[in-house]
Structures are given as C-alpha cells and as structure tokens.
C-alpha cells in the first residue's frame, strides 16, 4: 500500500510540502541572484554612460543585433528603468520558478527569444531596445494560465489573484504608450502563454487508493471515479498536502 501511495505522489507532481518548500527556496535564490546580476550590470553600464545598452541592445532588422536578444533583458537605460522593473521581475519570476527551477530556466529562454524576435521583426525606426520588461510580461502570462494547463488548483487560484491584481500591466502591451516597447511586452506575454502549454505537467495523475476493510488489510481498492476527479477533491488534497487542512 505504501508503495502505491508513493507512486501516486510522484505521478501527481511536486505536491509534497517539503519538496515544494525546497523548490521555493531555490526559486528565491535564483531570482535574488538574477536581480543581483542585472544590478551589477546596471552599475557597470551607467559607469560607461550606457555603452552596453547601445552595443548589446536589439535593433529591428539589424542582423548584427539578432544574438543580442539574449543580452538585452539584462540591460537598462537608467536607474529609474531598472528600479521600475525589479519588483515585478522578482515577484512574477519567483511565482514562475517555485514549481521547478529547471522548467523556469527553459521558460526564461523562450520568453527572451519571443520578446526579442517580436522587437527585431516589427519595431520601427531603428530603436535600440533593452530591458527586463519582456521577461516580466512572460512570467506574468505564465503564472496566470499555468494552473489551467497543469491542473493544479492552487496555481489556478494564484493565477486568478495575479490577473486581477496586475491586469493594468496589459495597458502597456498595446500600442500608444510613449517611450515603451509595447512589442517587447507583447512578445514576452505570448512567450509566457506558450511556455505554460509547452512546459505543462504531462505526468498522468493516479486515482487515490485506500486499504479495504478486509481482515487481511492487504488489498487495494479504487476510490470512486467522480470523487477522485472532482475539483473540490483535488483542492482538498493539495491543501492537505500543504498542511492547510
């Protein structure tokens, strides 16, 4: 019986509280390290009168800047620019990473590419575009819809709260905001939504099992199909695994 339950836990994904706490701790340090890196880059960039932003930003249609779609998210144009990005980057990055850092790194690469390519193909006027805001929009989109694709009700609730609290972000992902690369934001958002589907949890869930009431206690029976598949049962299970019930 114990082996059956352990297998169910593996199949259902990282719902074990200790494992989730370990992943959340790793996510915290990953985002802390990422912010430390971009602030150190900003220090060097500002000292050099933002030569790094001019040399390693994305310019639409310029083949020479195409590889810079991977460096542009680490660069900014001013201290105000990086300050406005740091808070949302940490919050959404942490929420995107706490279910698995390896998956998060793949998501980050995907979002950087979709955001950078959108700017490279469609931005006009030879504008040099840098900044982590494309990543922010990508993480935002990922967090909002991840729970739907993974069928994790806790993540779905987090997504609903984030969508309701930060829906105003979408106003700078549409044309008309001066001085803002709305194309980079839109490309990042698309990358985050795509990442939620590409990196979804593909491991099939198992139906809960329980010992029968027989004297031997060694047989296993399936829980009723309706109860196992009901959203309320799944929610109760996740809350119970987290020690909240």
JSON list of C-alpha atoms in Angstrom, two decimals:
[
{"chain": "A", "resi": 1, "resn": "UNK", "atom": "CA", "xyz": [0.00, 0.00, 0.00]},
{"chain": "A", "resi": 2, "resn": "UNK", "atom": "CA", "xyz": [2.79, 2.43, 0.90]},
{"chain": "A", "resi": 3, "resn": "UNK", "atom": "CA", "xyz": [4.44, 1.90, -2.48]},
{"chain": "A", "resi": 4, "resn": "UNK", "atom": "CA", "xyz": [1.18, 2.65, -4.26]},
{"chain": "A", "resi": 5, "resn": "UNK", "atom": "CA", "xyz": [0.75, 5.93, -2.43]},
{"chain": "A", "resi": 6, "resn": "UNK", "atom": "CA", "xyz": [4.35, 6.96, -3.07]},
{"chain": "A", "resi": 7, "resn": "UNK", "atom": "CA", "xyz": [3.88, 6.34, -6.77]},
{"chain": "A", "resi": 8, "resn": "UNK", "atom": "CA", "xyz": [0.73, 8.43, -6.76]},
{"chain": "A", "resi": 9, "resn": "UNK", "atom": "CA", "xyz": [2.64, 11.30, -5.19]},
{"chain": "A", "resi": 10, "resn": "UNK", "atom": "CA", "xyz": [5.30, 11.09, -7.89]},
{"chain": "A", "resi": 11, "resn": "UNK", "atom": "CA", "xyz": [2.72, 10.96, -10.68]},
{"chain": "A", "resi": 12, "resn": "UNK", "atom": "CA", "xyz": [0.77, 13.92, -9.42]},
{"chain": "A", "resi": 13, "resn": "UNK", "atom": "CA", "xyz": [3.82, 16.20, -9.35]},
{"chain": "A", "resi": 14, "resn": "UNK", "atom": "CA", "xyz": [5.55, 18.19, -6.60]},
{"chain": "A", "resi": 15, "resn": "UNK", "atom": "CA", "xyz": [2.74, 18.38, -4.04]},
{"chain": "A", "resi": 16, "resn": "UNK", "atom": "CA", "xyz": [4.87, 17.13, -1.13]},
{"chain": "A", "resi": 17, "resn": "UNK", "atom": "CA", "xyz": [5.26, 20.11, 1.25]},
{"chain": "A", "resi": 18, "resn": "UNK", "atom": "CA", "xyz": [8.97, 19.55, 1.86]},
{"chain": "A", "resi": 19, "resn": "UNK", "atom": "CA", "xyz": [9.66, 19.30, -1.86]},
{"chain": "A", "resi": 20, "resn": "UNK", "atom": "CA", "xyz": [7.63, 22.44, -2.57]},
{"chain": "A", "resi": 21, "resn": "UNK", "atom": "CA", "xyz": [9.47, 24.36, 0.16]},
{"chain": "A", "resi": 22, "resn": "UNK", "atom": "CA", "xyz": [12.81, 23.20, -1.27]},
{"chain": "A", "resi": 23, "resn": "UNK", "atom": "CA", "xyz": [11.79, 24.35, -4.76]},
{"chain": "A", "resi": 24, "resn": "UNK", "atom": "CA", "xyz": [10.51, 27.67, -3.39]},
{"chain": "A", "resi": 25, "resn": "UNK", "atom": "CA", "xyz": [13.83, 28.20, -1.61]},
{"chain": "A", "resi": 26, "resn": "UNK", "atom": "CA", "xyz": [15.72, 27.54, -4.83]},
{"chain": "A", "resi": 27, "resn": "UNK", "atom": "CA", "xyz": [13.37, 29.87, -6.71]},
{"chain": "A", "resi": 28, "resn": "UNK", "atom": "CA", "xyz": [14.04, 32.63, -4.18]},
{"chain": "A", "resi": 29, "resn": "UNK", "atom": "CA", "xyz": [17.80, 32.37, -4.52]},
{"chain": "A", "resi": 30, "resn": "UNK", "atom": "CA", "xyz": [17.60, 32.10, -8.32]},
{"chain": "A", "resi": 31, "resn": "UNK", "atom": "CA", "xyz": [15.62, 35.34, -8.52]},
{"chain": "A", "resi": 32, "resn": "UNK", "atom": "CA", "xyz": [17.80, 37.03, -5.91]},
{"chain": "A", "resi": 33, "resn": "UNK", "atom": "CA", "xyz": [20.87, 36.07, -7.94]},
{"chain": "A", "resi": 34, "resn": "UNK", "atom": "CA", "xyz": [19.26, 37.23, -11.18]},
{"chain": "A", "resi": 35, "resn": "UNK", "atom": "CA", "xyz": [18.43, 40.63, -9.70]},
{"chain": "A", "resi": 36, "resn": "UNK", "atom": "CA", "xyz": [21.96, 40.91, -8.29]},
{"chain": "A", "resi": 37, "resn": "UNK", "atom": "CA", "xyz": [23.39, 40.25, -11.76]},
{"chain": "A", "resi": 38, "resn": "UNK", "atom": "CA", "xyz": [21.25, 42.84, -13.55]},
{"chain": "A", "resi": 39, "resn": "UNK", "atom": "CA", "xyz": [22.02, 45.44, -10.88]},
{"chain": "A", "resi": 40, "resn": "UNK", "atom": "CA", "xyz": [25.75, 44.77, -11.20]},
{"chain": "A", "resi": 41, "resn": "UNK", "atom": "CA", "xyz": [25.40, 45.06, -14.98]},
{"chain": "A", "resi": 42, "resn": "UNK", "atom": "CA", "xyz": [23.50, 48.32, -14.49]},
{"chain": "A", "resi": 43, "resn": "UNK", "atom": "CA", "xyz": [26.31, 49.66, -12.30]},
{"chain": "A", "resi": 44, "resn": "UNK", "atom": "CA", "xyz": [28.88, 48.90, -14.99]},
{"chain": "A", "resi": 45, "resn": "UNK", "atom": "CA", "xyz": [26.53, 50.18, -17.70]},
{"chain": "A", "resi": 46, "resn": "UNK", "atom": "CA", "xyz": [25.88, 53.53, -16.01]},
{"chain": "A", "resi": 47, "resn": "UNK", "atom": "CA", "xyz": [29.59, 54.00, -15.31]},
{"chain": "A", "resi": 48, "resn": "UNK", "atom": "CA", "xyz": [30.25, 53.55, -19.02]},
{"chain": "A", "resi": 49, "resn": "UNK", "atom": "CA", "xyz": [27.50, 56.04, -19.99]},
{"chain": "A", "resi": 50, "resn": "UNK", "atom": "CA", "xyz": [25.24, 53.15, -21.11]},
{"chain": "A", "resi": 51, "resn": "UNK", "atom": "CA", "xyz": [27.57, 51.93, -23.83]},
{"chain": "A", "resi": 52, "resn": "UNK", "atom": "CA", "xyz": [26.48, 48.34, -23.06]},
{"chain": "A", "resi": 53, "resn": "UNK", "atom": "CA", "xyz": [22.86, 49.23, -23.85]},
{"chain": "A", "resi": 54, "resn": "UNK", "atom": "CA", "xyz": [23.92, 50.83, -27.11]},
{"chain": "A", "resi": 55, "resn": "UNK", "atom": "CA", "xyz": [26.19, 47.95, -28.10]},
{"chain": "A", "resi": 56, "resn": "UNK", "atom": "CA", "xyz": [24.10, 44.96, -26.96]},
{"chain": "A", "resi": 57, "resn": "UNK", "atom": "CA", "xyz": [20.50, 46.05, -27.44]},
{"chain": "A", "resi": 58, "resn": "UNK", "atom": "CA", "xyz": [18.10, 44.75, -30.07]},
{"chain": "A", "resi": 59, "resn": "UNK", "atom": "CA", "xyz": [17.66, 46.91, -33.19]},
{"chain": "A", "resi": 60, "resn": "UNK", "atom": "CA", "xyz": [14.93, 45.81, -35.57]},
{"chain": "A", "resi": 61, "resn": "UNK", "atom": "CA", "xyz": [16.14, 44.38, -38.87]},
{"chain": "A", "resi": 62, "resn": "UNK", "atom": "CA", "xyz": [19.81, 44.61, -37.89]},
{"chain": "A", "resi": 63, "resn": "UNK", "atom": "CA", "xyz": [21.30, 41.12, -38.29]},
{"chain": "A", "resi": 64, "resn": "UNK", "atom": "CA", "xyz": [24.24, 42.07, -36.12]},
{"chain": "A", "resi": 65, "resn": "UNK", "atom": "CA", "xyz": [21.96, 42.62, -33.11]},
{"chain": "A", "resi": 66, "resn": "UNK", "atom": "CA", "xyz": [19.96, 39.42, -33.51]},
{"chain": "A", "resi": 67, "resn": "UNK", "atom": "CA", "xyz": [22.10, 37.49, -30.97]},
{"chain": "A", "resi": 68, "resn": "UNK", "atom": "CA", "xyz": [21.55, 40.36, -28.54]},
{"chain": "A", "resi": 69, "resn": "UNK", "atom": "CA", "xyz": [18.01, 39.18, -27.83]},
{"chain": "A", "resi": 70, "resn": "UNK", "atom": "CA", "xyz": [19.70, 37.14, -25.06]},
{"chain": "A", "resi": 71, "resn": "UNK", "atom": "CA", "xyz": [21.68, 40.06, -23.60]},
{"chain": "A", "resi": 72, "resn": "UNK", "atom": "CA", "xyz": [19.05, 42.82, -23.88]},
{"chain": "A", "resi": 73, "resn": "UNK", "atom": "CA", "xyz": [16.97, 41.64, -20.85]},
{"chain": "A", "resi": 74, "resn": "UNK", "atom": "CA", "xyz": [19.99, 42.26, -18.59]},
{"chain": "A", "resi": 75, "resn": "UNK", "atom": "CA", "xyz": [20.41, 45.88, -19.73]},
{"chain": "A", "resi": 76, "resn": "UNK", "atom": "CA", "xyz": [18.54, 49.09, -18.94]},
{"chain": "A", "resi": 77, "resn": "UNK", "atom": "CA", "xyz": [18.66, 52.76, -19.93]},
{"chain": "A", "resi": 78, "resn": "UNK", "atom": "CA", "xyz": [18.56, 54.37, -16.48]},
{"chain": "A", "resi": 79, "resn": "UNK", "atom": "CA", "xyz": [18.32, 53.72, -12.75]},
{"chain": "A", "resi": 80, "resn": "UNK", "atom": "CA", "xyz": [14.62, 54.54, -12.89]},
{"chain": "A", "resi": 81, "resn": "UNK", "atom": "CA", "xyz": [14.23, 51.94, -15.63]},
{"chain": "A", "resi": 82, "resn": "UNK", "atom": "CA", "xyz": [15.78, 49.12, -13.61]},
{"chain": "A", "resi": 83, "resn": "UNK", "atom": "CA", "xyz": [14.02, 50.19, -10.41]},
{"chain": "A", "resi": 84, "resn": "UNK", "atom": "CA", "xyz": [10.60, 50.00, -12.06]},
{"chain": "A", "resi": 85, "resn": "UNK", "atom": "CA", "xyz": [11.37, 46.52, -13.40]},
{"chain": "A", "resi": 86, "resn": "UNK", "atom": "CA", "xyz": [12.97, 44.95, -10.32]},
{"chain": "A", "resi": 87, "resn": "UNK", "atom": "CA", "xyz": [9.89, 44.50, -8.12]},
{"chain": "A", "resi": 88, "resn": "UNK", "atom": "CA", "xyz": [7.60, 42.88, -10.71]},
{"chain": "A", "resi": 89, "resn": "UNK", "atom": "CA", "xyz": [10.51, 40.82, -12.06]},
{"chain": "A", "resi": 90, "resn": "UNK", "atom": "CA", "xyz": [11.18, 39.29, -8.65]},
{"chain": "A", "resi": 91, "resn": "UNK", "atom": "CA", "xyz": [7.51, 38.65, -7.79]},
{"chain": "A", "resi": 92, "resn": "UNK", "atom": "CA", "xyz": [6.46, 37.08, -11.09]},
{"chain": "A", "resi": 93, "resn": "UNK", "atom": "CA", "xyz": [9.81, 35.35, -11.53]},
{"chain": "A", "resi": 94, "resn": "UNK", "atom": "CA", "xyz": [9.52, 33.71, -8.12]},
{"chain": "A", "resi": 95, "resn": "UNK", "atom": "CA", "xyz": [5.95, 32.58, -8.77]},
{"chain": "A", "resi": 96, "resn": "UNK", "atom": "CA", "xyz": [7.03, 31.18, -12.14]},
{"chain": "A", "resi": 97, "resn": "UNK", "atom": "CA", "xyz": [10.02, 29.34, -10.63]},
{"chain": "A", "resi": 98, "resn": "UNK", "atom": "CA", "xyz": [8.68, 27.84, -7.42]},
{"chain": "A", "resi": 99, "resn": "UNK", "atom": "CA", "xyz": [7.22, 24.77, -9.16]},
{"chain": "A", "resi": 100, "resn": "UNK", "atom": "CA", "xyz": [10.60, 23.92, -10.67]},
{"chain": "A", "resi": 101, "resn": "UNK", "atom": "CA", "xyz": [13.76, 25.91, -11.38]},
{"chain": "A", "resi": 102, "resn": "UNK", "atom": "CA", "xyz": [14.79, 23.85, -14.42]},
{"chain": "A", "resi": 103, "resn": "UNK", "atom": "CA", "xyz": [11.42, 24.44, -16.08]},
{"chain": "A", "resi": 104, "resn": "UNK", "atom": "CA", "xyz": [11.75, 28.12, -15.19]},
{"chain": "A", "resi": 105, "resn": "UNK", "atom": "CA", "xyz": [15.11, 28.42, -16.94]},
{"chain": "A", "resi": 106, "resn": "UNK", "atom": "CA", "xyz": [13.59, 26.95, -20.11]},
{"chain": "A", "resi": 107, "resn": "UNK", "atom": "CA", "xyz": [10.69, 29.37, -19.83]},
{"chain": "A", "resi": 108, "resn": "UNK", "atom": "CA", "xyz": [13.06, 32.32, -19.41]},
{"chain": "A", "resi": 109, "resn": "UNK", "atom": "CA", "xyz": [14.94, 31.38, -22.58]},
{"chain": "A", "resi": 110, "resn": "UNK", "atom": "CA", "xyz": [11.69, 31.01, -24.52]},
{"chain": "A", "resi": 111, "resn": "UNK", "atom": "CA", "xyz": [10.34, 34.37, -23.33]},
{"chain": "A", "resi": 112, "resn": "UNK", "atom": "CA", "xyz": [13.60, 36.19, -24.08]},
{"chain": "A", "resi": 113, "resn": "UNK", "atom": "CA", "xyz": [13.53, 34.78, -27.62]},
{"chain": "A", "resi": 114, "resn": "UNK", "atom": "CA", "xyz": [9.86, 35.57, -28.34]},
{"chain": "A", "resi": 115, "resn": "UNK", "atom": "CA", "xyz": [10.14, 39.07, -26.88]},
{"chain": "A", "resi": 116, "resn": "UNK", "atom": "CA", "xyz": [13.39, 39.82, -28.70]},
{"chain": "A", "resi": 117, "resn": "UNK", "atom": "CA", "xyz": [12.23, 38.42, -32.03]},
{"chain": "A", "resi": 118, "resn": "UNK", "atom": "CA", "xyz": [8.99, 40.40, -31.87]},
{"chain": "A", "resi": 119, "resn": "UNK", "atom": "CA", "xyz": [11.00, 43.60, -31.42]},
{"chain": "A", "resi": 120, "resn": "UNK", "atom": "CA", "xyz": [13.53, 42.60, -34.09]},
{"chain": "A", "resi": 121, "resn": "UNK", "atom": "CA", "xyz": [10.87, 41.85, -36.71]},
{"chain": "A", "resi": 122, "resn": "UNK", "atom": "CA", "xyz": [8.27, 44.54, -36.04]},
{"chain": "A", "resi": 123, "resn": "UNK", "atom": "CA", "xyz": [9.78, 47.52, -34.22]},
{"chain": "A", "resi": 124, "resn": "UNK", "atom": "CA", "xyz": [10.23, 50.54, -36.47]},
{"chain": "A", "resi": 125, "resn": "UNK", "atom": "CA", "xyz": [12.66, 53.42, -36.64]},
{"chain": "A", "resi": 126, "resn": "UNK", "atom": "CA", "xyz": [15.86, 51.56, -35.74]},
{"chain": "A", "resi": 127, "resn": "UNK", "atom": "CA", "xyz": [15.10, 51.83, -32.00]},
{"chain": "A", "resi": 128, "resn": "UNK", "atom": "CA", "xyz": [17.61, 50.21, -29.65]},
{"chain": "A", "resi": 129, "resn": "UNK", "atom": "CA", "xyz": [15.53, 48.13, -27.22]},
{"chain": "A", "resi": 130, "resn": "UNK", "atom": "CA", "xyz": [16.74, 46.76, -23.86]},
{"chain": "A", "resi": 131, "resn": "UNK", "atom": "CA", "xyz": [15.16, 45.88, -20.52]},
{"chain": "A", "resi": 132, "resn": "UNK", "atom": "CA", "xyz": [13.74, 43.02, -18.48]},
{"chain": "A", "resi": 133, "resn": "UNK", "atom": "CA", "xyz": [10.10, 44.03, -19.02]},
{"chain": "A", "resi": 134, "resn": "UNK", "atom": "CA", "xyz": [9.65, 41.39, -21.73]},
{"chain": "A", "resi": 135, "resn": "UNK", "atom": "CA", "xyz": [10.55, 38.75, -19.14]},
{"chain": "A", "resi": 136, "resn": "UNK", "atom": "CA", "xyz": [8.13, 40.31, -16.66]},
{"chain": "A", "resi": 137, "resn": "UNK", "atom": "CA", "xyz": [5.24, 40.02, -19.10]},
{"chain": "A", "resi": 138, "resn": "UNK", "atom": "CA", "xyz": [6.27, 36.48, -19.97]},
{"chain": "A", "resi": 139, "resn": "UNK", "atom": "CA", "xyz": [6.34, 35.39, -16.35]},
{"chain": "A", "resi": 140, "resn": "UNK", "atom": "CA", "xyz": [3.03, 37.17, -15.76]},
{"chain": "A", "resi": 141, "resn": "UNK", "atom": "CA", "xyz": [1.32, 35.32, -18.62]},
{"chain": "A", "resi": 142, "resn": "UNK", "atom": "CA", "xyz": [2.83, 32.02, -17.49]},
{"chain": "A", "resi": 143, "resn": "UNK", "atom": "CA", "xyz": [1.69, 32.43, -13.87]},
{"chain": "A", "resi": 144, "resn": "UNK", "atom": "CA", "xyz": [-1.84, 33.42, -14.88]},
{"chain": "A", "resi": 145, "resn": "UNK", "atom": "CA", "xyz": [-2.54, 30.33, -17.03]},
{"chain": "A", "resi": 146, "resn": "UNK", "atom": "CA", "xyz": [-0.11, 27.71, -15.68]},
{"chain": "A", "resi": 147, "resn": "UNK", "atom": "CA", "xyz": [-2.59, 26.23, -13.22]},
{"chain": "A", "resi": 148, "resn": "UNK", "atom": "CA", "xyz": [-5.10, 25.61, -16.02]},
{"chain": "A", "resi": 149, "resn": "UNK", "atom": "CA", "xyz": [-2.66, 23.58, -18.09]},
{"chain": "A", "resi": 150, "resn": "UNK", "atom": "CA", "xyz": [-1.11, 21.77, -15.10]},
{"chain": "A", "resi": 151, "resn": "UNK", "atom": "CA", "xyz": [-4.50, 21.17, -13.45]},
{"chain": "A", "resi": 152, "resn": "UNK", "atom": "CA", "xyz": [-3.12, 22.49, -10.14]},
{"chain": "A", "resi": 153, "resn": "UNK", "atom": "CA", "xyz": [-5.90, 24.29, -8.36]},
{"chain": "A", "resi": 154, "resn": "UNK", "atom": "CA", "xyz": [-3.56, 26.19, -6.05]},
{"chain": "A", "resi": 155, "resn": "UNK", "atom": "CA", "xyz": [-1.73, 27.58, -9.08]},
{"chain": "A", "resi": 156, "resn": "UNK", "atom": "CA", "xyz": [-5.06, 28.38, -10.73]},
{"chain": "A", "resi": 157, "resn": "UNK", "atom": "CA", "xyz": [-6.07, 30.43, -7.70]},
{"chain": "A", "resi": 158, "resn": "UNK", "atom": "CA", "xyz": [-2.70, 32.20, -7.74]},
{"chain": "A", "resi": 159, "resn": "UNK", "atom": "CA", "xyz": [-3.22, 32.96, -11.43]},
{"chain": "A", "resi": 160, "resn": "UNK", "atom": "CA", "xyz": [-6.66, 34.44, -10.79]},
{"chain": "A", "resi": 161, "resn": "UNK", "atom": "CA", "xyz": [-5.31, 36.67, -8.00]},
{"chain": "A", "resi": 162, "resn": "UNK", "atom": "CA", "xyz": [-2.34, 37.83, -10.12]},
{"chain": "A", "resi": 163, "resn": "UNK", "atom": "CA", "xyz": [-4.58, 38.52, -13.12]},
{"chain": "A", "resi": 164, "resn": "UNK", "atom": "CA", "xyz": [-6.99, 40.56, -11.03]},
{"chain": "A", "resi": 165, "resn": "UNK", "atom": "CA", "xyz": [-4.24, 42.45, -9.20]},
{"chain": "A", "resi": 166, "resn": "UNK", "atom": "CA", "xyz": [-1.98, 43.24, -12.15]},
{"chain": "A", "resi": 167, "resn": "UNK", "atom": "CA", "xyz": [-4.35, 43.43, -15.11]},
{"chain": "A", "resi": 168, "resn": "UNK", "atom": "CA", "xyz": [-3.26, 47.07, -15.55]},
{"chain": "A", "resi": 169, "resn": "UNK", "atom": "CA", "xyz": [0.06, 45.74, -16.89]},
{"chain": "A", "resi": 170, "resn": "UNK", "atom": "CA", "xyz": [-1.70, 44.83, -20.11]},
{"chain": "A", "resi": 171, "resn": "UNK", "atom": "CA", "xyz": [-2.21, 48.53, -20.85]},
{"chain": "A", "resi": 172, "resn": "UNK", "atom": "CA", "xyz": [1.49, 48.79, -21.75]},
{"chain": "A", "resi": 173, "resn": "UNK", "atom": "CA", "xyz": [1.33, 45.74, -24.01]},
{"chain": "A", "resi": 174, "resn": "UNK", "atom": "CA", "xyz": [-0.78, 47.61, -26.56]},
{"chain": "A", "resi": 175, "resn": "UNK", "atom": "CA", "xyz": [0.20, 50.41, -28.98]},
{"chain": "A", "resi": 176, "resn": "UNK", "atom": "CA", "xyz": [0.20, 54.01, -27.82]},
{"chain": "A", "resi": 177, "resn": "UNK", "atom": "CA", "xyz": [2.36, 54.09, -24.68]},
{"chain": "A", "resi": 178, "resn": "UNK", "atom": "CA", "xyz": [5.17, 56.59, -25.36]},
{"chain": "A", "resi": 179, "resn": "UNK", "atom": "CA", "xyz": [8.74, 55.52, -24.65]},
{"chain": "A", "resi": 180, "resn": "UNK", "atom": "CA", "xyz": [7.74, 51.90, -24.02]},
{"chain": "A", "resi": 181, "resn": "UNK", "atom": "CA", "xyz": [8.45, 48.90, -26.21]},
{"chain": "A", "resi": 182, "resn": "UNK", "atom": "CA", "xyz": [4.93, 47.51, -26.24]},
{"chain": "A", "resi": 183, "resn": "UNK", "atom": "CA", "xyz": [6.06, 45.00, -28.87]},
{"chain": "A", "resi": 184, "resn": "UNK", "atom": "CA", "xyz": [8.63, 43.59, -26.45]},
{"chain": "A", "resi": 185, "resn": "UNK", "atom": "CA", "xyz": [5.93, 43.32, -23.80]},
{"chain": "A", "resi": 186, "resn": "UNK", "atom": "CA", "xyz": [3.51, 41.65, -26.19]},
{"chain": "A", "resi": 187, "resn": "UNK", "atom": "CA", "xyz": [6.15, 39.22, -27.42]},
{"chain": "A", "resi": 188, "resn": "UNK", "atom": "CA", "xyz": [7.06, 38.33, -23.85]},
{"chain": "A", "resi": 189, "resn": "UNK", "atom": "CA", "xyz": [3.41, 37.78, -22.93]},
{"chain": "A", "resi": 190, "resn": "UNK", "atom": "CA", "xyz": [2.95, 35.46, -25.92]},
{"chain": "A", "resi": 191, "resn": "UNK", "atom": "CA", "xyz": [6.08, 33.56, -24.90]},
{"chain": "A", "resi": 192, "resn": "UNK", "atom": "CA", "xyz": [4.77, 33.12, -21.35]},
{"chain": "A", "resi": 193, "resn": "UNK", "atom": "CA", "xyz": [1.42, 31.80, -22.54]},
{"chain": "A", "resi": 194, "resn": "UNK", "atom": "CA", "xyz": [3.16, 29.45, -24.98]},
{"chain": "A", "resi": 195, "resn": "UNK", "atom": "CA", "xyz": [5.53, 28.33, -22.22]},
{"chain": "A", "resi": 196, "resn": "UNK", "atom": "CA", "xyz": [2.63, 27.44, -19.93]},
{"chain": "A", "resi": 197, "resn": "UNK", "atom": "CA", "xyz": [1.50, 24.96, -22.56]},
{"chain": "A", "resi": 198, "resn": "UNK", "atom": "CA", "xyz": [4.92, 23.68, -23.64]},
{"chain": "A", "resi": 199, "resn": "UNK", "atom": "CA", "xyz": [6.17, 23.18, -20.08]},
{"chain": "A", "resi": 200, "resn": "UNK", "atom": "CA", "xyz": [2.90, 21.88, -18.67]},
{"chain": "A", "resi": 201, "resn": "UNK", "atom": "CA", "xyz": [2.93, 18.88, -16.33]},
{"chain": "A", "resi": 202, "resn": "UNK", "atom": "CA", "xyz": [2.46, 15.89, -18.65]},
{"chain": "A", "resi": 203, "resn": "UNK", "atom": "CA", "xyz": [2.64, 13.24, -15.94]},
{"chain": "A", "resi": 204, "resn": "UNK", "atom": "CA", "xyz": [-0.72, 11.47, -15.63]},
{"chain": "A", "resi": 205, "resn": "UNK", "atom": "CA", "xyz": [-2.43, 11.57, -12.28]},
{"chain": "A", "resi": 206, "resn": "UNK", "atom": "CA", "xyz": [-3.46, 8.41, -10.43]},
{"chain": "A", "resi": 207, "resn": "UNK", "atom": "CA", "xyz": [-6.68, 7.81, -8.66]},
{"chain": "A", "resi": 208, "resn": "UNK", "atom": "CA", "xyz": [-6.33, 7.82, -4.87]},
{"chain": "A", "resi": 209, "resn": "UNK", "atom": "CA", "xyz": [-6.20, 4.38, -3.28]},
{"chain": "A", "resi": 210, "resn": "UNK", "atom": "CA", "xyz": [-7.17, 3.15, 0.14]},
{"chain": "A", "resi": 211, "resn": "UNK", "atom": "CA", "xyz": [-6.99, -0.14, 2.04]},
{"chain": "A", "resi": 212, "resn": "UNK", "atom": "CA", "xyz": [-10.11, -2.25, 2.03]},
{"chain": "A", "resi": 213, "resn": "UNK", "atom": "CA", "xyz": [-11.88, -3.12, 5.20]},
{"chain": "A", "resi": 214, "resn": "UNK", "atom": "CA", "xyz": [-10.97, -6.82, 4.94]},
{"chain": "A", "resi": 215, "resn": "UNK", "atom": "CA", "xyz": [-9.20, -8.60, 7.75]},
{"chain": "A", "resi": 216, "resn": "UNK", "atom": "CA", "xyz": [-6.01, -9.04, 5.79]},
{"chain": "A", "resi": 217, "resn": "UNK", "atom": "CA", "xyz": [-5.75, -5.36, 5.02]},
{"chain": "A", "resi": 218, "resn": "UNK", "atom": "CA", "xyz": [-3.54, -6.19, 2.04]},
{"chain": "A", "resi": 219, "resn": "UNK", "atom": "CA", "xyz": [-5.87, -5.49, -0.87]},
{"chain": "A", "resi": 220, "resn": "UNK", "atom": "CA", "xyz": [-6.32, -2.12, -2.51]},
{"chain": "A", "resi": 221, "resn": "UNK", "atom": "CA", "xyz": [-9.47, -0.63, -3.95]},
{"chain": "A", "resi": 222, "resn": "UNK", "atom": "CA", "xyz": [-10.02, 2.41, -6.20]},
{"chain": "A", "resi": 223, "resn": "UNK", "atom": "CA", "xyz": [-11.75, 5.45, -4.89]},
{"chain": "A", "resi": 224, "resn": "UNK", "atom": "CA", "xyz": [-14.96, 6.34, -6.74]},
{"chain": "A", "resi": 225, "resn": "UNK", "atom": "CA", "xyz": [-14.27, 7.96, -10.10]},
{"chain": "A", "resi": 226, "resn": "UNK", "atom": "CA", "xyz": [-16.42, 11.04, -9.51]},
{"chain": "A", "resi": 227, "resn": "UNK", "atom": "CA", "xyz": [-14.84, 11.86, -6.17]},
{"chain": "A", "resi": 228, "resn": "UNK", "atom": "CA", "xyz": [-11.30, 11.46, -7.48]},
{"chain": "A", "resi": 229, "resn": "UNK", "atom": "CA", "xyz": [-11.88, 13.75, -10.43]},
{"chain": "A", "resi": 230, "resn": "UNK", "atom": "CA", "xyz": [-13.87, 16.46, -8.71]},
{"chain": "A", "resi": 231, "resn": "UNK", "atom": "CA", "xyz": [-12.16, 19.87, -8.42]},
{"chain": "A", "resi": 232, "resn": "UNK", "atom": "CA", "xyz": [-13.07, 20.08, -4.75]},
{"chain": "A", "resi": 233, "resn": "UNK", "atom": "CA", "xyz": [-11.38, 16.76, -4.01]},
{"chain": "A", "resi": 234, "resn": "UNK", "atom": "CA", "xyz": [-8.23, 17.87, -5.86]},
{"chain": "A", "resi": 235, "resn": "UNK", "atom": "CA", "xyz": [-8.20, 21.17, -3.97]},
{"chain": "A", "resi": 236, "resn": "UNK", "atom": "CA", "xyz": [-8.66, 19.43, -0.63]},
{"chain": "A", "resi": 237, "resn": "UNK", "atom": "CA", "xyz": [-5.85, 17.06, -1.48]},
{"chain": "A", "resi": 238, "resn": "UNK", "atom": "CA", "xyz": [-3.43, 19.86, -2.35]},
{"chain": "A", "resi": 239, "resn": "UNK", "atom": "CA", "xyz": [-4.37, 21.86, 0.75]},
{"chain": "A", "resi": 240, "resn": "UNK", "atom": "CA", "xyz": [-3.96, 18.72, 2.86]},
{"chain": "A", "resi": 241, "resn": "UNK", "atom": "CA", "xyz": [-0.55, 18.01, 1.37]},
{"chain": "A", "resi": 242, "resn": "UNK", "atom": "CA", "xyz": [0.49, 21.56, 2.27]},
{"chain": "A", "resi": 243, "resn": "UNK", "atom": "CA", "xyz": [-0.73, 21.08, 5.84]},
{"chain": "A", "resi": 244, "resn": "UNK", "atom": "CA", "xyz": [-3.50, 23.64, 5.48]},
{"chain": "A", "resi": 245, "resn": "UNK", "atom": "CA", "xyz": [-6.32, 21.21, 6.32]}
]
